[in-house]
Amino acid sequence: MRQDDVGNNAEMIPEEAANYIKNNFNKGNIACMTGAGISAESGIPTFRGKGGLWEKYRPEIYATTMGLVSTFENKPEKIVDFLNDFYPFLLNAKPNPGHIALAVMQKEGILKAVVTQNIDSLHQQAGSRSVIELHGNAFRIRCTDCLKTIACEKDRIKEMVELLKMYRRQRLQLLRILSRYFPKCECGGRFRIDIVLFGETLPPDALKEAYRVLENCSLLLVIGTSLVIYPVASLPLYVKERGVKIVEINNEPSNFPCDLFIQGKAGEILPEILKIL
Ligand code: OAD
């Protein structure tokens, strides 16, 4: 079904997607790729579009090392306010029916793996086991030198954000707080939050694993992503070049040349698909 048909046949589409899945199930593995849209119904703002994070915060400041460091030097309160605005969404979010439907598909052996750009851990919280995080995880810290990672509990992050708020204009105090939560690594390097900023390379092991999954998949579900950030945006094209079918779910029209487009909320469409399978 083409995107133009969606309006007239919306109720038929989950069935068609389910048929795609059924027809391709025996041929190999089904993979899915998710973006911020799947977590929108969990209350986490997306990056682009109306109400998106980048509408309020300029990504060149808040999503690059250079922007963050220089802003922290001059106006540290801007960084503190950003963290205080964004982290509570991540801290309070719970998996929605979209995450849960994917987790069930994975448990039932229908879905092989979830390749995600999201940093919110909601796929894992929903019970998905094989989750490949291409942009890192907001609840993990990483050594900048040896790349060792350590999980960082939500309560600890909450505590850090609360402390930062108390000293939002006092750069030296803020640095002291940050060095407590981002300590030195035993290798001599320093830990930082384990998320990928603009201009940084993707975690090589995760990228390798994503390619391995996508090279073997027989159907790809692309869910809730604007597909504008590379290299992740090139992955579905790579899959398509192999002649593999792609089903896209997005609540806005998309230009991606998928085989089946379902316009709607992931948290509504995915449970519908699961019901039919
Ligand atoms: P975007 O914010 O760019 O796109 C979110 C997509 O989800 C849009 O296409 C929306 O139409 C769609 N959407 C919103 N709500 C939805 C819902 N309930 N169901 C289905 N679709 C919905 O987010 P990403 O594509 O994930 O990277 O952004 C990619 C990367 O850009 C992020 O990982 C982040 C960002 O800058 C870095 O920071 C490095």
Coordinates of C-alpha atoms and ligand atoms in Angstrom, one line a residue:
M1 CA 0.0 0.0 0.0
R2 CA 1.4 3.4 -0.9
Q3 CA 1.4 6.4 1.4
D4 CA -1.3 8.2 -0.7
D5 CA -3.8 5.4 0.1
V6 CA -3.4 5.7 3.8
G7 CA -6.3 8.0 4.5
N8 CA -8.8 5.6 3.0
N9 CA -7.5 2.3 4.2
A10 CA -6.1 3.1 7.6
E11 CA -8.0 0.3 9.3
M12 CA -6.7 -2.3 6.8
I13 CA -3.0 -1.3 7.1
P14 CA -2.0 -3.1 10.4
E15 CA -3.4 -6.2 8.8
E16 CA -1.3 -5.7 5.7
A17 CA 1.8 -5.0 7.8
A18 CA 1.0 -8.2 9.8
N19 CA 0.8 -10.1 6.4
Y20 CA 4.2 -8.7 5.4
I21 CA 5.6 -9.9 8.7
K22 CA 3.9 -13.3 8.3
N23 CA 5.1 -13.7 4.7
N24 CA 8.7 -12.8 5.6
F25 CA 8.9 -14.6 8.9
N26 CA 10.1 -17.9 7.5
K27 CA 12.5 -16.3 5.1
G28 CA 14.8 -15.0 7.8
N29 CA 14.9 -12.5 10.5
I30 CA 12.8 -9.4 11.0
A31 CA 14.6 -6.4 12.4
C32 CA 13.3 -3.0 13.4
M33 CA 14.8 0.5 13.6
T34 CA 13.4 3.0 16.0
G35 CA 13.7 6.7 16.6
A36 CA 12.3 9.3 19.0
G37 CA 8.8 8.9 17.7
I38 CA 8.3 5.5 19.4
S39 CA 9.0 7.2 22.8
A40 CA 6.8 10.2 22.1
E41 CA 3.8 8.4 23.7
S42 CA 5.9 7.8 26.8
G43 CA 6.1 11.6 27.2
I44 CA 9.6 12.1 25.8
P45 CA 9.7 15.0 23.3
T46 CA 11.0 14.2 19.8
F47 CA 13.9 16.2 18.4
R48 CA 12.3 17.7 15.3
G49 CA 8.8 18.9 14.4
K50 CA 6.3 20.8 16.6
G51 CA 7.3 20.7 20.2
G52 CA 10.6 19.0 19.4
L53 CA 13.6 19.5 21.6
W54 CA 15.5 21.3 18.8
E55 CA 12.8 23.8 18.4
K56 CA 13.6 25.1 21.9
Y57 CA 17.3 24.3 22.1
R58 CA 19.9 24.8 19.3
P59 CA 21.5 21.4 18.6
E60 CA 24.8 23.1 17.6
I61 CA 25.0 24.3 21.3
Y62 CA 23.3 21.5 23.2
A63 CA 24.3 18.5 21.0
T64 CA 28.0 19.2 20.3
T65 CA 31.0 19.0 22.6
M66 CA 32.2 22.4 21.4
G67 CA 28.8 24.0 22.0
L68 CA 28.4 22.5 25.4
V69 CA 31.9 23.3 26.6
S70 CA 31.9 26.9 25.4
T71 CA 28.4 27.6 26.8
F72 CA 29.3 26.0 30.1
E73 CA 32.3 28.4 30.2
N74 CA 30.2 31.5 29.7
K75 CA 26.7 30.7 30.8
P76 CA 26.7 27.5 32.8
E77 CA 23.1 28.0 33.8
K78 CA 22.0 27.4 30.2
I79 CA 23.4 23.9 30.3
V80 CA 22.0 23.2 33.8
D81 CA 18.6 24.5 32.6
F82 CA 18.7 22.2 29.6
L83 CA 19.6 19.2 31.7
N84 CA 16.9 20.1 34.2
D85 CA 14.4 20.4 31.4
F86 CA 15.3 17.3 29.4
Y87 CA 16.4 14.7 32.0
P88 CA 13.1 14.6 33.9
F89 CA 11.3 13.4 30.7
L90 CA 13.8 10.5 30.5
L91 CA 13.7 9.8 34.2
N92 CA 9.9 9.6 34.4
A93 CA 9.2 7.8 31.2
K94 CA 7.7 4.3 31.1
P95 CA 7.5 2.0 28.1
N96 CA 4.3 2.5 26.1
P97 CA 2.3 -0.2 24.2
G98 CA 4.6 0.3 21.1
H99 CA 7.7 -0.7 23.1
I100 CA 5.8 -3.5 24.7
A101 CA 4.5 -4.9 21.4
L102 CA 8.0 -5.0 20.0
A103 CA 9.3 -6.7 23.2
V104 CA 6.5 -9.4 22.8
M105 CA 7.4 -9.9 19.1
Q106 CA 11.0 -10.4 20.2
K107 CA 10.1 -12.9 22.9
E108 CA 7.9 -14.8 20.5
G109 CA 10.8 -15.1 18.0
I110 CA 9.1 -12.9 15.4
L111 CA 11.5 -10.0 15.8
K112 CA 15.3 -10.5 15.8
A113 CA 16.6 -7.2 17.1
V114 CA 15.8 -3.6 17.7
V115 CA 18.3 -1.1 16.3
T116 CA 17.6 2.2 18.0
Q117 CA 18.7 5.8 18.0
N118 CA 17.0 6.3 21.3
I119 CA 19.0 6.9 24.5
D120 CA 16.1 6.3 26.9
S121 CA 16.4 2.5 27.7
L122 CA 12.6 2.1 27.2
H123 CA 13.0 -0.9 24.8
Q124 CA 15.0 -2.7 27.5
Q125 CA 12.5 -1.6 30.2
A126 CA 9.7 -3.1 28.1
G127 CA 11.6 -6.4 28.0
S128 CA 13.3 -6.3 24.6
R129 CA 16.5 -8.3 24.9
S130 CA 18.5 -7.6 21.8
V131 CA 18.6 -3.8 21.6
I132 CA 21.4 -2.1 19.6
E133 CA 21.9 1.4 20.7
L134 CA 23.5 3.5 18.0
H135 CA 23.4 6.8 19.8
G136 CA 24.3 5.6 23.3
N137 CA 22.3 5.6 26.5
A138 CA 21.6 8.5 28.9
F139 CA 21.8 6.1 31.9
R140 CA 25.4 5.1 31.3
I141 CA 28.8 6.7 31.5
R142 CA 31.8 6.1 29.3
C143 CA 35.5 6.6 29.7
T144 CA 36.7 9.0 27.0
D145 CA 40.0 7.1 26.7
C146 CA 39.5 3.3 27.2
L147 CA 35.7 3.5 26.3
K148 CA 34.8 1.4 29.4
T149 CA 31.1 1.9 30.2
I150 CA 29.3 1.8 33.6
A151 CA 25.6 1.9 34.2
C152 CA 24.4 5.0 36.0
E153 CA 21.2 4.5 38.1
K154 CA 18.3 6.9 37.6
D155 CA 18.4 8.0 41.2
R156 CA 22.0 9.0 40.8
I157 CA 21.2 11.1 37.7
K158 CA 18.3 12.7 39.5
E159 CA 20.5 13.5 42.4
M160 CA 23.1 15.1 40.1
V161 CA 20.6 17.2 38.3
E162 CA 19.1 18.4 41.6
L163 CA 22.6 19.4 42.9
L164 CA 23.4 21.2 39.6
K165 CA 20.3 23.2 39.9
M166 CA 21.3 24.5 43.3
Y167 CA 24.5 26.0 41.8
R168 CA 23.4 26.9 38.3
R169 CA 25.5 30.0 37.9
Q170 CA 28.5 28.9 39.9
R171 CA 30.8 27.3 37.4
L172 CA 33.4 26.0 39.9
Q173 CA 30.8 24.4 42.1
L174 CA 29.2 22.8 39.1
L175 CA 32.6 21.4 38.0
R176 CA 33.0 19.9 41.4
I177 CA 29.6 18.2 41.2
L178 CA 30.2 17.0 37.7
S179 CA 33.6 15.5 38.6
R180 CA 31.8 13.5 41.4
Y181 CA 29.4 12.0 39.0
F182 CA 31.8 11.6 36.1
P183 CA 34.9 10.4 37.9
K184 CA 38.3 9.5 36.6
C185 CA 38.6 6.0 35.1
E186 CA 41.3 3.6 36.4
C187 CA 43.0 4.0 33.0
G188 CA 43.5 7.7 33.8
G189 CA 40.7 8.9 31.4
R190 CA 37.6 10.7 32.5
F191 CA 34.0 9.4 32.3
R192 CA 31.3 11.3 30.5
I193 CA 27.7 10.6 29.6
D194 CA 27.6 7.7 27.1
I195 CA 25.6 9.5 24.4
V196 CA 26.7 10.3 20.8
L197 CA 26.9 14.0 20.1
F198 CA 26.8 15.6 16.6
G199 CA 30.1 15.1 14.9
E200 CA 31.1 12.1 17.0
T201 CA 31.5 8.6 15.6
L202 CA 29.0 5.9 16.5
P203 CA 30.0 3.2 18.9
P204 CA 31.9 0.8 16.6
D205 CA 30.6 -2.4 18.2
A206 CA 27.0 -1.3 18.1
L207 CA 27.4 -0.2 14.5
K208 CA 29.0 -3.5 13.5
E209 CA 26.2 -5.4 15.3
A210 CA 23.5 -3.3 13.5
Y211 CA 25.1 -4.1 10.1
R212 CA 25.1 -7.8 11.0
V213 CA 21.4 -7.7 11.9
L214 CA 20.5 -5.7 8.9
E215 CA 22.6 -7.8 6.5
N216 CA 20.6 -10.8 7.6
C217 CA 17.1 -9.4 7.9
S218 CA 14.3 -10.3 5.6
L219 CA 12.0 -7.5 6.6
L220 CA 12.7 -4.1 8.3
L221 CA 10.3 -2.1 10.3
V222 CA 11.2 1.6 10.5
I223 CA 9.4 3.2 13.3
G224 CA 9.2 6.9 14.5
T225 CA 12.3 8.3 12.9
S226 CA 12.7 11.3 10.6
L227 CA 15.7 9.5 9.0
V228 CA 17.7 12.7 8.7
I229 CA 20.7 12.0 10.8
Y230 CA 23.5 10.1 9.2
P231 CA 24.9 7.5 9.2
V232 CA 21.8 5.9 10.8
A233 CA 19.6 7.4 8.1
S234 CA 21.5 5.4 5.4
L235 CA 20.9 2.0 7.1
P236 CA 17.3 1.5 5.7
L237 CA 18.6 2.4 2.2
Y238 CA 21.4 -0.2 2.6
V239 CA 18.7 -2.8 3.5
K240 CA 16.5 -1.7 0.5
E241 CA 19.4 -2.1 -1.9
R242 CA 19.3 -5.8 -1.0
G243 CA 15.7 -6.0 -2.1
V244 CA 14.4 -6.4 1.4
K245 CA 11.0 -5.0 2.1
I246 CA 10.5 -2.1 4.4
V247 CA 7.4 -1.2 6.5
E248 CA 7.5 2.3 7.9
I249 CA 5.3 3.5 10.8
N250 CA 5.2 7.3 11.4
N251 CA 2.5 9.6 12.5
E252 CA 3.6 12.1 9.8
P253 CA 3.9 11.5 6.1
S254 CA 7.4 10.4 5.1
N255 CA 9.5 10.6 1.9
F256 CA 11.3 7.3 2.5
P257 CA 10.7 4.9 -0.3
C258 CA 9.2 2.1 1.8
D259 CA 7.1 -0.7 0.6
L260 CA 4.3 -0.1 3.1
F261 CA 3.7 3.1 4.9
I262 CA 1.5 3.2 8.0
Q263 CA 0.6 6.6 9.2
G264 CA -0.3 6.6 12.8
K265 CA 1.1 6.4 16.4
A266 CA 3.5 3.6 17.0
G267 CA 1.8 3.0 20.4
E268 CA -1.4 2.2 18.6
I269 CA -0.3 0.6 15.4
L270 CA 2.2 -1.9 16.8
P271 CA -0.2 -3.5 19.3
E272 CA -2.7 -3.8 16.4
I273 CA -0.1 -5.6 14.3
L274 CA 0.8 -7.8 17.2
K275 CA -2.9 -8.7 17.6
I276 CA -3.1 -9.9 14.1
L277 CA 0.1 -11.9 14.1
Ligands
OAD1 P1 13.1 13.1 15.2 O1 12.6 14.0 16.2 O2 14.0 13.6 14.1 O3 11.9 12.3 14.4 C1 10.9 11.7 15.2 C2 10.0 11.1 14.2 O4 9.0 10.4 14.9 C3 9.3 12.1 13.3 O5 9.3 11.6 11.9 C4 7.8 12.1 13.8 O6 6.9 12.3 12.7 C5 7.7 10.7 14.3 N1 6.7 10.5 15.4 C6 6.4 11.4 16.4 N2 5.5 10.8 17.2 C7 5.2 9.6 16.8 C8 4.4 8.5 17.2 N3 3.7 8.6 18.3 N4 4.4 7.4 16.4 C9 5.2 7.3 15.3 N5 6.0 8.2 14.9 C10 6.0 9.4 15.6 O7 13.9 11.8 15.9 P2 14.9 10.8 15.4 O8 14.6 10.4 14.0 O9 15.0 9.7 16.4 O10 20.7 12.3 17.6 O11 16.2 11.7 15.4 C11 17.5 11.1 15.1 C12 18.6 11.7 15.9 O12 18.5 13.2 15.8 C13 18.5 11.5 17.4 O13 18.9 10.3 17.7 C14 19.3 12.6 17.9 C15 18.7 13.7 17.1 O14 19.5 14.9 17.0 C16 21.7 12.9 18.3 O15 21.5 13.7 19.2 C17 23.0 12.5 17.8

